[in-house]
């Protein structure tokens, strides 16, 4: 990391940020090798990066941002079930979409949301940078194009009634510019709908989670950070929703919560995303053991799942 570069919040561009951790790129490469992916080329020229927190916006981010290439996402897609057919946010988003509305979905994957909306017969356009996903969507008869947001703005596309991005914002290094482009394509009184992994939930408390570090996720969001978007761009917040914890994530939730308790007790000042030390691995094993032995202890707590959704009106 160059000494002349200054990390700044990807939403506000403020340089008033806190360093949470320095991360060796090699440690992340080792994590991905566990699932059979070689991401060393994604980190070419970067041996270390930082994990930061922006107190004004409540956004956490990695800097310099190492965003995954198209090849990286094609490899993930080959692992199976990367693009979910049914997401929690689909139903909430559909409530704000009238029949025959003009809808733009940014980062649409293979078009699962378009299929979900089919009964409303929307004037739908999905944009996606993963060529394999574009081919799959087009083969299913879905209007999906490999085009960038900035190209759409430059070509002055007609305004859309709804612009949505599901599980995309956390992959974007320059959140401010990304949101500005989406809003430029949104009609007056139109709806901007975003969903992200909830960093205040169990996923944010999971250590060494490869999908929550670069080159996959480069930013992290919670409710306060999303609400700051509304404040910054003068948007009305119409709805906020948290995914209920699905049964399939119950054990993951418990293990993450027990680990977070142990870390808070034994290392309260140490906030990190990646830690391959032997001592930390022991804490992980112990927390997993406690989780297995105390099946009812967490039942009384609010059980929130992976996803947080927010709906803005322009």
PDB file of N, CA and C in Angstrom, residues 19 22 32-33 38 61 85 138 159 174 178 186 191 208 214 220 228-229 239 242 254 261 272-273 278:
ATOM      1  N   UNK A  19      -8.797   2.797  11.068  1.00  0.00           N
ATOM      2  CA  UNK A  19      -8.232   1.518  10.635  1.00  0.00           C
ATOM      3  C   UNK A  19      -8.604   0.441  11.644  1.00  0.00           C
ATOM      4  N   UNK A  22      -5.022  -4.434   9.370  1.00  0.00           N
ATOM      5  CA  UNK A  22      -4.247  -4.614   8.147  1.00  0.00           C
ATOM      6  C   UNK A  22      -4.275  -6.104   7.797  1.00  0.00           C
ATOM      7  N   UNK A  32      -9.339 -18.646   0.151  1.00  0.00           N
ATOM      8  CA  UNK A  32     -10.028 -19.057  -1.070  1.00  0.00           C
ATOM      9  C   UNK A  32      -9.552 -20.423  -1.563  1.00  0.00           C
ATOM     10  N   UNK A  33      -8.317 -20.759  -1.272  1.00  0.00           N
ATOM     11  CA  UNK A  33      -7.821 -22.076  -1.684  1.00  0.00           C
ATOM     12  C   UNK A  33      -8.604 -23.195  -1.009  1.00  0.00           C
ATOM     13  N   UNK A  38      -8.195 -20.173  -6.953  1.00  0.00           N
ATOM     14  CA  UNK A  38      -6.924 -19.446  -6.910  1.00  0.00           C
ATOM     15  C   UNK A  38      -7.216 -17.993  -7.270  1.00  0.00           C
ATOM     16  N   UNK A  61     -15.151  -0.647   5.031  1.00  0.00           N
ATOM     17  CA  UNK A  61     -14.653  -0.876   3.680  1.00  0.00           C
ATOM     18  C   UNK A  61     -13.208  -1.344   3.702  1.00  0.00           C
ATOM     19  N   UNK A  85     -32.291 -18.397  -6.755  1.00  0.00           N
ATOM     20  CA  UNK A  85     -33.534 -18.267  -7.509  1.00  0.00           C
ATOM     21  C   UNK A  85     -34.580 -17.476  -6.740  1.00  0.00           C
ATOM     22  N   UNK A 138     -30.171 -14.583 -21.209  1.00  0.00           N
ATOM     23  CA  UNK A 138     -30.672 -14.383 -22.575  1.00  0.00           C
ATOM     24  C   UNK A 138     -31.232 -15.679 -23.153  1.00  0.00           C
ATOM     25  N   UNK A 159     -35.743   7.395 -18.350  1.00  0.00           N
ATOM     26  CA  UNK A 159     -35.778   7.136 -16.915  1.00  0.00           C
ATOM     27  C   UNK A 159     -36.633   5.907 -16.592  1.00  0.00           C
ATOM     28  N   UNK A 174     -16.591   2.301  -5.337  1.00  0.00           N
ATOM     29  CA  UNK A 174     -16.990   3.709  -5.287  1.00  0.00           C
ATOM     30  C   UNK A 174     -18.510   3.770  -5.174  1.00  0.00           C
ATOM     31  N   UNK A 178     -21.535   5.089  -7.883  1.00  0.00           N
ATOM     32  CA  UNK A 178     -22.474   4.036  -8.283  1.00  0.00           C
ATOM     33  C   UNK A 178     -23.919   4.478  -8.023  1.00  0.00           C
ATOM     34  N   UNK A 186     -33.169   7.135 -12.661  1.00  0.00           N
ATOM     35  CA  UNK A 186     -34.440   6.956 -11.960  1.00  0.00           C
ATOM     36  C   UNK A 186     -35.340   8.165 -12.186  1.00  0.00           C
ATOM     37  N   UNK A 191     -38.583   4.653  -7.420  1.00  0.00           N
ATOM     38  CA  UNK A 191     -38.080   3.914  -6.267  1.00  0.00           C
ATOM     39  C   UNK A 191     -36.692   3.336  -6.530  1.00  0.00           C
ATOM     40  N   UNK A 208     -13.209 -14.760   8.881  1.00  0.00           N
ATOM     41  CA  UNK A 208     -12.643 -15.538   7.777  1.00  0.00           C
ATOM     42  C   UNK A 208     -13.704 -16.043   6.796  1.00  0.00           C
ATOM     43  N   UNK A 214     -12.541  -9.051   0.160  1.00  0.00           N
ATOM     44  CA  UNK A 214     -12.130  -8.978  -1.242  1.00  0.00           C
ATOM     45  C   UNK A 214     -11.549 -10.314  -1.712  1.00  0.00           C
ATOM     46  N   UNK A 220     -19.015  -2.961   3.539  1.00  0.00           N
ATOM     47  CA  UNK A 220     -19.981  -3.597   4.437  1.00  0.00           C
ATOM     48  C   UNK A 220     -20.981  -2.548   4.919  1.00  0.00           C
ATOM     49  N   UNK A 228     -28.029   6.516   5.803  1.00  0.00           N
ATOM     50  CA  UNK A 228     -27.193   7.668   5.452  1.00  0.00           C
ATOM     51  C   UNK A 228     -27.274   7.961   3.954  1.00  0.00           C
ATOM     52  N   UNK A 229     -27.472   6.933   3.150  1.00  0.00           N
ATOM     53  CA  UNK A 229     -27.663   7.145   1.711  1.00  0.00           C
ATOM     54  C   UNK A 229     -28.856   8.071   1.488  1.00  0.00           C
ATOM     55  N   UNK A 239     -39.310   2.032   3.206  1.00  0.00           N
ATOM     56  CA  UNK A 239     -39.379   0.741   3.904  1.00  0.00           C
ATOM     57  C   UNK A 239     -37.987   0.242   4.219  1.00  0.00           C
ATOM     58  N   UNK A 242     -35.706  -6.604   7.479  1.00  0.00           N
ATOM     59  CA  UNK A 242     -34.656  -7.563   7.798  1.00  0.00           C
ATOM     60  C   UNK A 242     -35.163  -8.968   7.503  1.00  0.00           C
ATOM     61  N   UNK A 254     -25.654 -19.433  15.172  1.00  0.00           N
ATOM     62  CA  UNK A 254     -25.257 -19.753  16.542  1.00  0.00           C
ATOM     63  C   UNK A 254     -23.741 -19.713  16.707  1.00  0.00           C
ATOM     64  N   UNK A 261     -19.221 -13.487  21.169  1.00  0.00           N
ATOM     65  CA  UNK A 261     -19.213 -13.341  22.632  1.00  0.00           C
ATOM     66  C   UNK A 261     -17.835 -13.613  23.211  1.00  0.00           C
ATOM     67  N   UNK A 272     -11.674  -7.413  13.492  1.00  0.00           N
ATOM     68  CA  UNK A 272     -11.001  -7.824  12.272  1.00  0.00           C
ATOM     69  C   UNK A 272     -11.923  -8.650  11.384  1.00  0.00           C
ATOM     70  N   UNK A 273     -11.488  -8.859  10.158  1.00  0.00           N
ATOM     71  CA  UNK A 273     -12.237  -9.657   9.189  1.00  0.00           C
ATOM     72  C   UNK A 273     -11.543 -10.972   8.883  1.00  0.00           C
ATOM     73  N   UNK A 278      -3.238 -19.306  15.217  1.00  0.00           N
ATOM     74  CA  UNK A 278      -3.616 -20.560  15.889  1.00  0.00           C
ATOM     75  C   UNK A 278      -4.520 -20.283  17.087  1.00  0.00           C
TER      76      UNK A 278
END
